[in-house]
Amino acid sequence: MTNPLYDTLFGKHLGETTPFLQLADGSEVSHDAFLQLVAQYANGLKKMGVVPGVRVAVQIEKSPQGLAVYAACVQAGLVFLPLNIAYTASEVSYFIENSGARVILCDAARATTLTSIAKTTNAKLETLNADGSGSFAALAETMPTTFQTVDRDQDDLAAFLYTSGTTGRSKGAMLTQRNLLSNAEVLVKEWRFGSDDVLLHALPIFHTHGLFVATNIMLLAGGKMIFLPGFQIDDMIGLMPQATALMGVPTFYTRLLNDARFTQDLTRHMRLFVSGSAPLLAETHTQFERRTGHRILERYGMTETNMNTSNPYDGERRAGTVGFPLPGVEVRITDRDSGAVLPQGEIGEIEVRGPNVFKGYWQMPEKTAEELRQNGFFITGDLGHTDEDGYIHIVGRNKDMIISGGFNIYPKEIELLLDDAPGVLESAVIGVPHPDFGETVVGILVAERGAELDVESIKADISQTLSRFKHPKQLIILPELPRNTMGKVQKNVLRDAYKDLFKPV
Ligand code: AMP
């Protein structure tokens, strides 16, 4: 094989006239048509003077064109660098400078602001719009529909994905061909994907979930994707009867459950619902099963590692857990200070090792050395434990842990109690500075629709179960929790908003 990722995912579909993508308007893109576009893009990028190994930064709306740029980078041996479409010009300029990208592809609407960034960083900028127009599209149109695939080996870089940065500055995670391919191969088997599958794809394609997990699996399995620009409830309801699988973040599932049209009958054709990128409330899992008869399969992964663990396809999908390590992936729970492996049941750092684990952070050798051990284990920054049956439970991010009066407090323990309180839809527990304790606990509550929360009685109830140092000093009601585009609760935003609550006056 000359280019394992291209050959295994894309090249094998050359000449196939079966549909690869179905768009929101019902039109379809065959594998062959897609690959011809990919070759034109690869030729276009070559024409722009880029050579293998160069980073190509892409900030365009979700579209088949956006996906074709990913494939073209793989075919041409370039490093694909997708950027969240919500990033502002100043954020983008950090990514361009930090990555040293030589090419920027963006939609026309962003071109004016990004042109000055391109100038200062000496990158070439072309436009590519979600409707297929733009200066790069015009260049590509004149190019041949075949391209001599560039040789790569499994350790060559395929992509840079910047971490979402909810706990600090974004870092460029360097992902190799092997990282992506090994994970896709494992997941196709674990989740039983085949050529008859139709995936309802409503996730963004600048993040590992929608880009690599969803797309690479479907390419490998040879199935079709209903490729939607985003999560629109009417599209989801309208198209679900044509699909067999959905990959979503937890908010997809809560939004579906909030719609009366989402019924068992609507999901009759569905084989699998996968959830990840943020914790799925056990309550959502239960409600979903009650409504549809399906048990959501929750898995755990991250930008740096692709997917690490999954609940079983056959066997019990245990609510509130992320299941077992995937084949080929090792997971261990270690002591935060000593690094020693902890006995089953104890909470510690989740570490993972396997072919899925990235090569390191771009131009951050110290950060890489801090998080990626010499022996190959990556310290994920997530805290968790395993139960007696081996299921892994995540209790939160390391950086979200609260240290009050010298005691460690895991927010999840308190959140689970708050979530169960009458009228509470969901909660987030954070630590805020406190003059006596260093930090103290604050709980943020969101009420169920129409419910009035009795904060004092909730406080009194949970105090019965929790040791004194874990009692929230204050409970605050908000209409909703701040979330990023992947549905993750932004605790940094909450911490910032309430940092002065106990400041001495
Ligand atoms: P990202 O790199 O943006 O994909 O974020 C990865 C982080 O999301 C992980 O380190 C976890 O903190 C969180 N995460 C992903 N999947 C799950 C899950 N199923 N349950 C809880 N947290 C999750």
mmCIF file of N, CA and C in Angstrom, residues 179-241:
data_model
loop_
_atom_site.group_PDB
_atom_site.id
_atom_site.type_symbol
_atom_site.label_atom_id
_atom_site.label_comp_id
_atom_site.label_asym_id
_atom_site.label_seq_id
_atom_site.Cartn_x
_atom_site.Cartn_y
_atom_site.Cartn_z
ATOM 1 N N ASN A 179 -3.276 6.351 13.799
ATOM 2 C CA ASN A 179 -4.241 6.740 14.825
ATOM 3 C C ASN A 179 -5.666 6.641 14.269
ATOM 4 N N LEU A 180 -5.845 7.201 13.089
ATOM 5 C CA LEU A 180 -7.197 7.280 12.525
ATOM 6 C C LEU A 180 -7.668 5.924 12.016
ATOM 7 N N LEU A 181 -6.777 5.258 11.311
ATOM 8 C CA LEU A 181 -7.163 4.000 10.682
ATOM 9 C C LEU A 181 -7.445 2.909 11.714
ATOM 10 N N SER A 182 -6.569 2.797 12.715
ATOM 11 C CA SER A 182 -6.746 1.721 13.699
ATOM 12 C C SER A 182 -8.082 1.902 14.413
ATOM 13 N N ASN A 183 -8.420 3.152 14.720
ATOM 14 C CA ASN A 183 -9.659 3.405 15.446
ATOM 15 C C ASN A 183 -10.881 3.076 14.585
ATOM 16 N N ALA A 184 -10.846 3.490 13.320
ATOM 17 C CA ALA A 184 -11.985 3.207 12.430
ATOM 18 C C ALA A 184 -12.176 1.696 12.302
ATOM 19 N N GLU A 185 -11.062 0.967 12.169
ATOM 20 C CA GLU A 185 -11.168 -0.489 11.993
ATOM 21 C C GLU A 185 -11.805 -1.152 13.212
ATOM 22 N N VAL A 186 -11.376 -0.716 14.382
ATOM 23 C CA VAL A 186 -11.919 -1.299 15.618
ATOM 24 C C VAL A 186 -13.414 -0.975 15.761
ATOM 25 N N LEU A 187 -13.762 0.277 15.478
ATOM 26 C CA LEU A 187 -15.148 0.703 15.720
ATOM 27 C C LEU A 187 -16.132 0.067 14.728
ATOM 28 N N VAL A 188 -15.705 -0.110 13.490
ATOM 29 C CA VAL A 188 -16.586 -0.779 12.519
ATOM 30 C C VAL A 188 -16.976 -2.152 13.056
ATOM 31 N N LYS A 189 -15.990 -2.841 13.587
ATOM 32 C CA LYS A 189 -16.259 -4.191 14.129
ATOM 33 C C LYS A 189 -17.093 -4.124 15.403
ATOM 34 N N GLU A 190 -16.665 -3.263 16.333
ATOM 35 C CA GLU A 190 -17.338 -3.204 17.637
ATOM 36 C C GLU A 190 -18.800 -2.797 17.515
ATOM 37 N N TRP A 191 -19.064 -1.877 16.603
ATOM 38 C CA TRP A 191 -20.428 -1.356 16.480
ATOM 39 C C TRP A 191 -21.175 -1.963 15.300
ATOM 40 N N ARG A 192 -20.539 -2.996 14.675
ATOM 41 C CA ARG A 192 -21.189 -3.804 13.620
ATOM 42 C C ARG A 192 -21.649 -2.982 12.410
ATOM 43 N N PHE A 193 -20.814 -2.047 11.972
ATOM 44 C CA PHE A 193 -21.210 -1.275 10.785
ATOM 45 C C PHE A 193 -20.979 -2.071 9.507
ATOM 46 N N GLY A 194 -21.910 -1.950 8.561
ATOM 47 C CA GLY A 194 -21.789 -2.644 7.279
ATOM 48 C C GLY A 194 -22.289 -1.762 6.152
ATOM 49 N N SER A 195 -22.237 -2.301 4.938
ATOM 50 C CA SER A 195 -22.571 -1.477 3.766
ATOM 51 C C SER A 195 -24.062 -1.125 3.702
ATOM 52 N N ASP A 196 -24.891 -1.804 4.501
ATOM 53 C CA ASP A 196 -26.324 -1.460 4.488
ATOM 54 C C ASP A 196 -26.638 -0.311 5.441
ATOM 55 N N ASP A 197 -25.648 0.111 6.194
ATOM 56 C CA ASP A 197 -25.933 1.155 7.173
ATOM 57 C C ASP A 197 -26.094 2.530 6.530
ATOM 58 N N VAL A 198 -27.019 3.284 7.106
ATOM 59 C CA VAL A 198 -27.226 4.677 6.700
ATOM 60 C C VAL A 198 -27.101 5.512 7.977
ATOM 61 N N LEU A 199 -26.074 6.348 8.012
ATOM 62 C CA LEU A 199 -25.825 7.133 9.232
ATOM 63 C C LEU A 199 -26.430 8.525 9.088
ATOM 64 N N LEU A 200 -27.231 8.898 10.067
ATOM 65 C CA LEU A 200 -27.769 10.257 10.103
ATOM 66 C C LEU A 200 -26.670 11.136 10.701
ATOM 67 N N HIS A 201 -26.097 12.001 9.861
ATOM 68 C CA HIS A 201 -24.900 12.746 10.258
ATOM 69 C C HIS A 201 -25.265 14.212 10.471
ATOM 70 N N ALA A 202 -25.366 14.617 11.745
ATOM 71 C CA ALA A 202 -25.734 16.009 12.036
ATOM 72 C C ALA A 202 -24.657 16.701 12.863
ATOM 73 N N LEU A 203 -23.523 16.027 13.073
ATOM 74 C CA LEU A 203 -22.424 16.596 13.867
ATOM 75 C C LEU A 203 -21.568 17.511 12.994
ATOM 76 N N PRO A 204 -20.833 18.430 13.600
ATOM 77 C CA PRO A 204 -19.898 19.228 12.798
ATOM 78 C C PRO A 204 -18.735 18.364 12.304
ATOM 79 N N ILE A 205 -18.041 18.828 11.259
ATOM 80 C CA ILE A 205 -16.913 18.028 10.765
ATOM 81 C C ILE A 205 -15.559 18.697 11.049
ATOM 82 N N PHE A 206 -15.535 19.589 12.053
ATOM 83 C CA PHE A 206 -14.238 20.122 12.471
ATOM 84 C C PHE A 206 -13.760 19.433 13.747
ATOM 85 N N HIS A 207 -14.531 18.482 14.232
ATOM 86 C CA HIS A 207 -14.237 17.823 15.510
ATOM 87 C C HIS A 207 -14.135 16.320 15.269
ATOM 88 N N THR A 208 -13.379 15.646 16.120
ATOM 89 C CA THR A 208 -13.099 14.223 15.910
ATOM 90 C C THR A 208 -14.354 13.349 15.776
ATOM 91 N N HIS A 209 -15.405 13.706 16.492
ATOM 92 C CA HIS A 209 -16.609 12.874 16.513
ATOM 93 C C HIS A 209 -17.262 12.778 15.119
ATOM 94 N N GLY A 210 -17.594 13.939 14.552
ATOM 95 C CA GLY A 210 -18.264 13.936 13.247
ATOM 96 C C GLY A 210 -17.306 13.673 12.102
ATOM 97 N N LEU A 211 -16.048 14.098 12.294
ATOM 98 C CA LEU A 211 -15.082 13.961 11.211
ATOM 99 C C LEU A 211 -14.534 12.541 11.133
ATOM 100 N N PHE A 212 -13.855 12.119 12.178
ATOM 101 C CA PHE A 212 -13.180 10.827 12.096
ATOM 102 C C PHE A 212 -14.079 9.661 12.495
ATOM 103 N N VAL A 213 -14.715 9.763 13.652
ATOM 104 C CA VAL A 213 -15.506 8.616 14.098
ATOM 105 C C VAL A 213 -16.582 8.316 13.054
ATOM 106 N N ALA A 214 -17.414 9.314 12.767
ATOM 107 C CA ALA A 214 -18.545 9.078 11.866
ATOM 108 C C ALA A 214 -18.082 8.787 10.437
ATOM 109 N N THR A 215 -17.290 9.697 9.883
ATOM 110 C CA THR A 215 -16.974 9.590 8.459
ATOM 111 C C THR A 215 -16.072 8.396 8.154
ATOM 112 N N ASN A 216 -15.026 8.224 8.956
ATOM 113 C CA ASN A 216 -14.102 7.125 8.657
ATOM 114 C C ASN A 216 -14.781 5.767 8.789
ATOM 115 N N ILE A 217 -15.652 5.649 9.781
ATOM 116 C CA ILE A 217 -16.379 4.383 9.943
ATOM 117 C C ILE A 217 -17.226 4.104 8.707
ATOM 118 N N MET A 218 -17.948 5.126 8.262
ATOM 119 C CA MET A 218 -18.854 4.895 7.142
ATOM 120 C C MET A 218 -18.091 4.609 5.851
ATOM 121 N N LEU A 219 -16.942 5.263 5.678
ATOM 122 C CA LEU A 219 -16.133 4.989 4.486
ATOM 123 C C LEU A 219 -15.604 3.559 4.521
ATOM 124 N N LEU A 220 -15.162 3.152 5.688
ATOM 125 C CA LEU A 220 -14.610 1.810 5.806
ATOM 126 C C LEU A 220 -15.695 0.752 5.609
ATOM 127 N N ALA A 221 -16.873 1.027 6.178
ATOM 128 C CA ALA A 221 -17.954 0.054 6.088
ATOM 129 C C ALA A 221 -18.615 0.072 4.702
ATOM 130 N N GLY A 222 -18.465 1.196 4.003
ATOM 131 C CA GLY A 222 -19.079 1.298 2.675
ATOM 132 C C GLY A 222 -20.551 1.676 2.720
ATOM 133 N N GLY A 223 -21.002 2.246 3.813
ATOM 134 C CA GLY A 223 -22.405 2.663 3.912
ATOM 135 C C GLY A 223 -22.606 4.082 3.416
ATOM 136 N N LYS A 224 -23.796 4.613 3.704
ATOM 137 C CA LYS A 224 -24.147 5.958 3.217
ATOM 138 C C LYS A 224 -24.369 6.887 4.404
ATOM 139 N N MET A 225 -24.101 8.183 4.193
ATOM 140 C CA MET A 225 -24.397 9.158 5.249
ATOM 141 C C MET A 225 -25.466 10.139 4.759
ATOM 142 N N ILE A 226 -26.454 10.372 5.600
ATOM 143 C CA ILE A 226 -27.380 11.478 5.337
ATOM 144 C C ILE A 226 -26.705 12.677 5.992
ATOM 145 N N PHE A 227 -26.171 13.543 5.149
ATOM 146 C CA PHE A 227 -25.203 14.538 5.582
ATOM 147 C C PHE A 227 -25.907 15.881 5.753
ATOM 148 N N LEU A 228 -26.231 16.211 7.002
ATOM 149 C CA LEU A 228 -27.021 17.418 7.270
ATOM 150 C C LEU A 228 -26.120 18.556 7.739
ATOM 151 N N PRO A 229 -26.473 19.802 7.432
ATOM 152 C CA PRO A 229 -25.622 20.919 7.846
ATOM 153 C C PRO A 229 -25.498 21.043 9.359
ATOM 154 N N GLY A 230 -26.475 20.555 10.094
ATOM 155 C CA GLY A 230 -26.424 20.638 11.554
ATOM 156 C C GLY A 230 -27.645 19.929 12.114
ATOM 157 N N PHE A 231 -27.876 20.101 13.407
ATOM 158 C CA PHE A 231 -29.015 19.446 14.046
ATOM 159 C C PHE A 231 -30.249 20.334 13.931
ATOM 160 N N GLN A 232 -31.136 19.999 13.029
ATOM 161 C CA GLN A 232 -32.429 20.682 12.927
ATOM 162 C C GLN A 232 -33.469 19.623 13.257
ATOM 163 N N ILE A 233 -34.268 19.911 14.261
ATOM 164 C CA ILE A 233 -35.159 18.852 14.753
ATOM 165 C C ILE A 233 -36.090 18.316 13.642
ATOM 166 N N ASP A 234 -36.594 19.213 12.774
ATOM 167 C CA ASP A 234 -37.518 18.736 11.737
ATOM 168 C C ASP A 234 -36.831 17.775 10.769
ATOM 169 N N ASP A 235 -35.584 18.091 10.400
ATOM 170 C CA ASP A 235 -34.827 17.187 9.517
ATOM 171 C C ASP A 235 -34.580 15.855 10.209
ATOM 172 N N MET A 236 -34.225 15.929 11.476
ATOM 173 C CA MET A 236 -33.909 14.698 12.212
ATOM 174 C C MET A 236 -35.136 13.775 12.253
ATOM 175 N N ILE A 237 -36.272 14.391 12.559
ATOM 176 C CA ILE A 237 -37.509 13.602 12.654
ATOM 177 C C ILE A 237 -37.899 13.095 11.264
ATOM 178 N N GLY A 238 -37.791 13.978 10.275
ATOM 179 C CA GLY A 238 -38.220 13.618 8.919
ATOM 180 C C GLY A 238 -37.353 12.519 8.313
ATOM 181 N N LEU A 239 -36.054 12.543 8.606
ATOM 182 C CA LEU A 239 -35.143 11.622 7.918
ATOM 183 C C LEU A 239 -34.829 10.353 8.707
ATOM 184 N N MET A 240 -35.168 10.364 9.989
ATOM 185 C CA MET A 240 -34.789 9.205 10.811
ATOM 186 C C MET A 240 -35.311 7.873 10.253
ATOM 187 N N PRO A 241 -36.540 7.829 9.695
ATOM 188 C CA PRO A 241 -37.012 6.537 9.190
ATOM 189 C C PRO A 241 -36.155 5.971 8.055
#
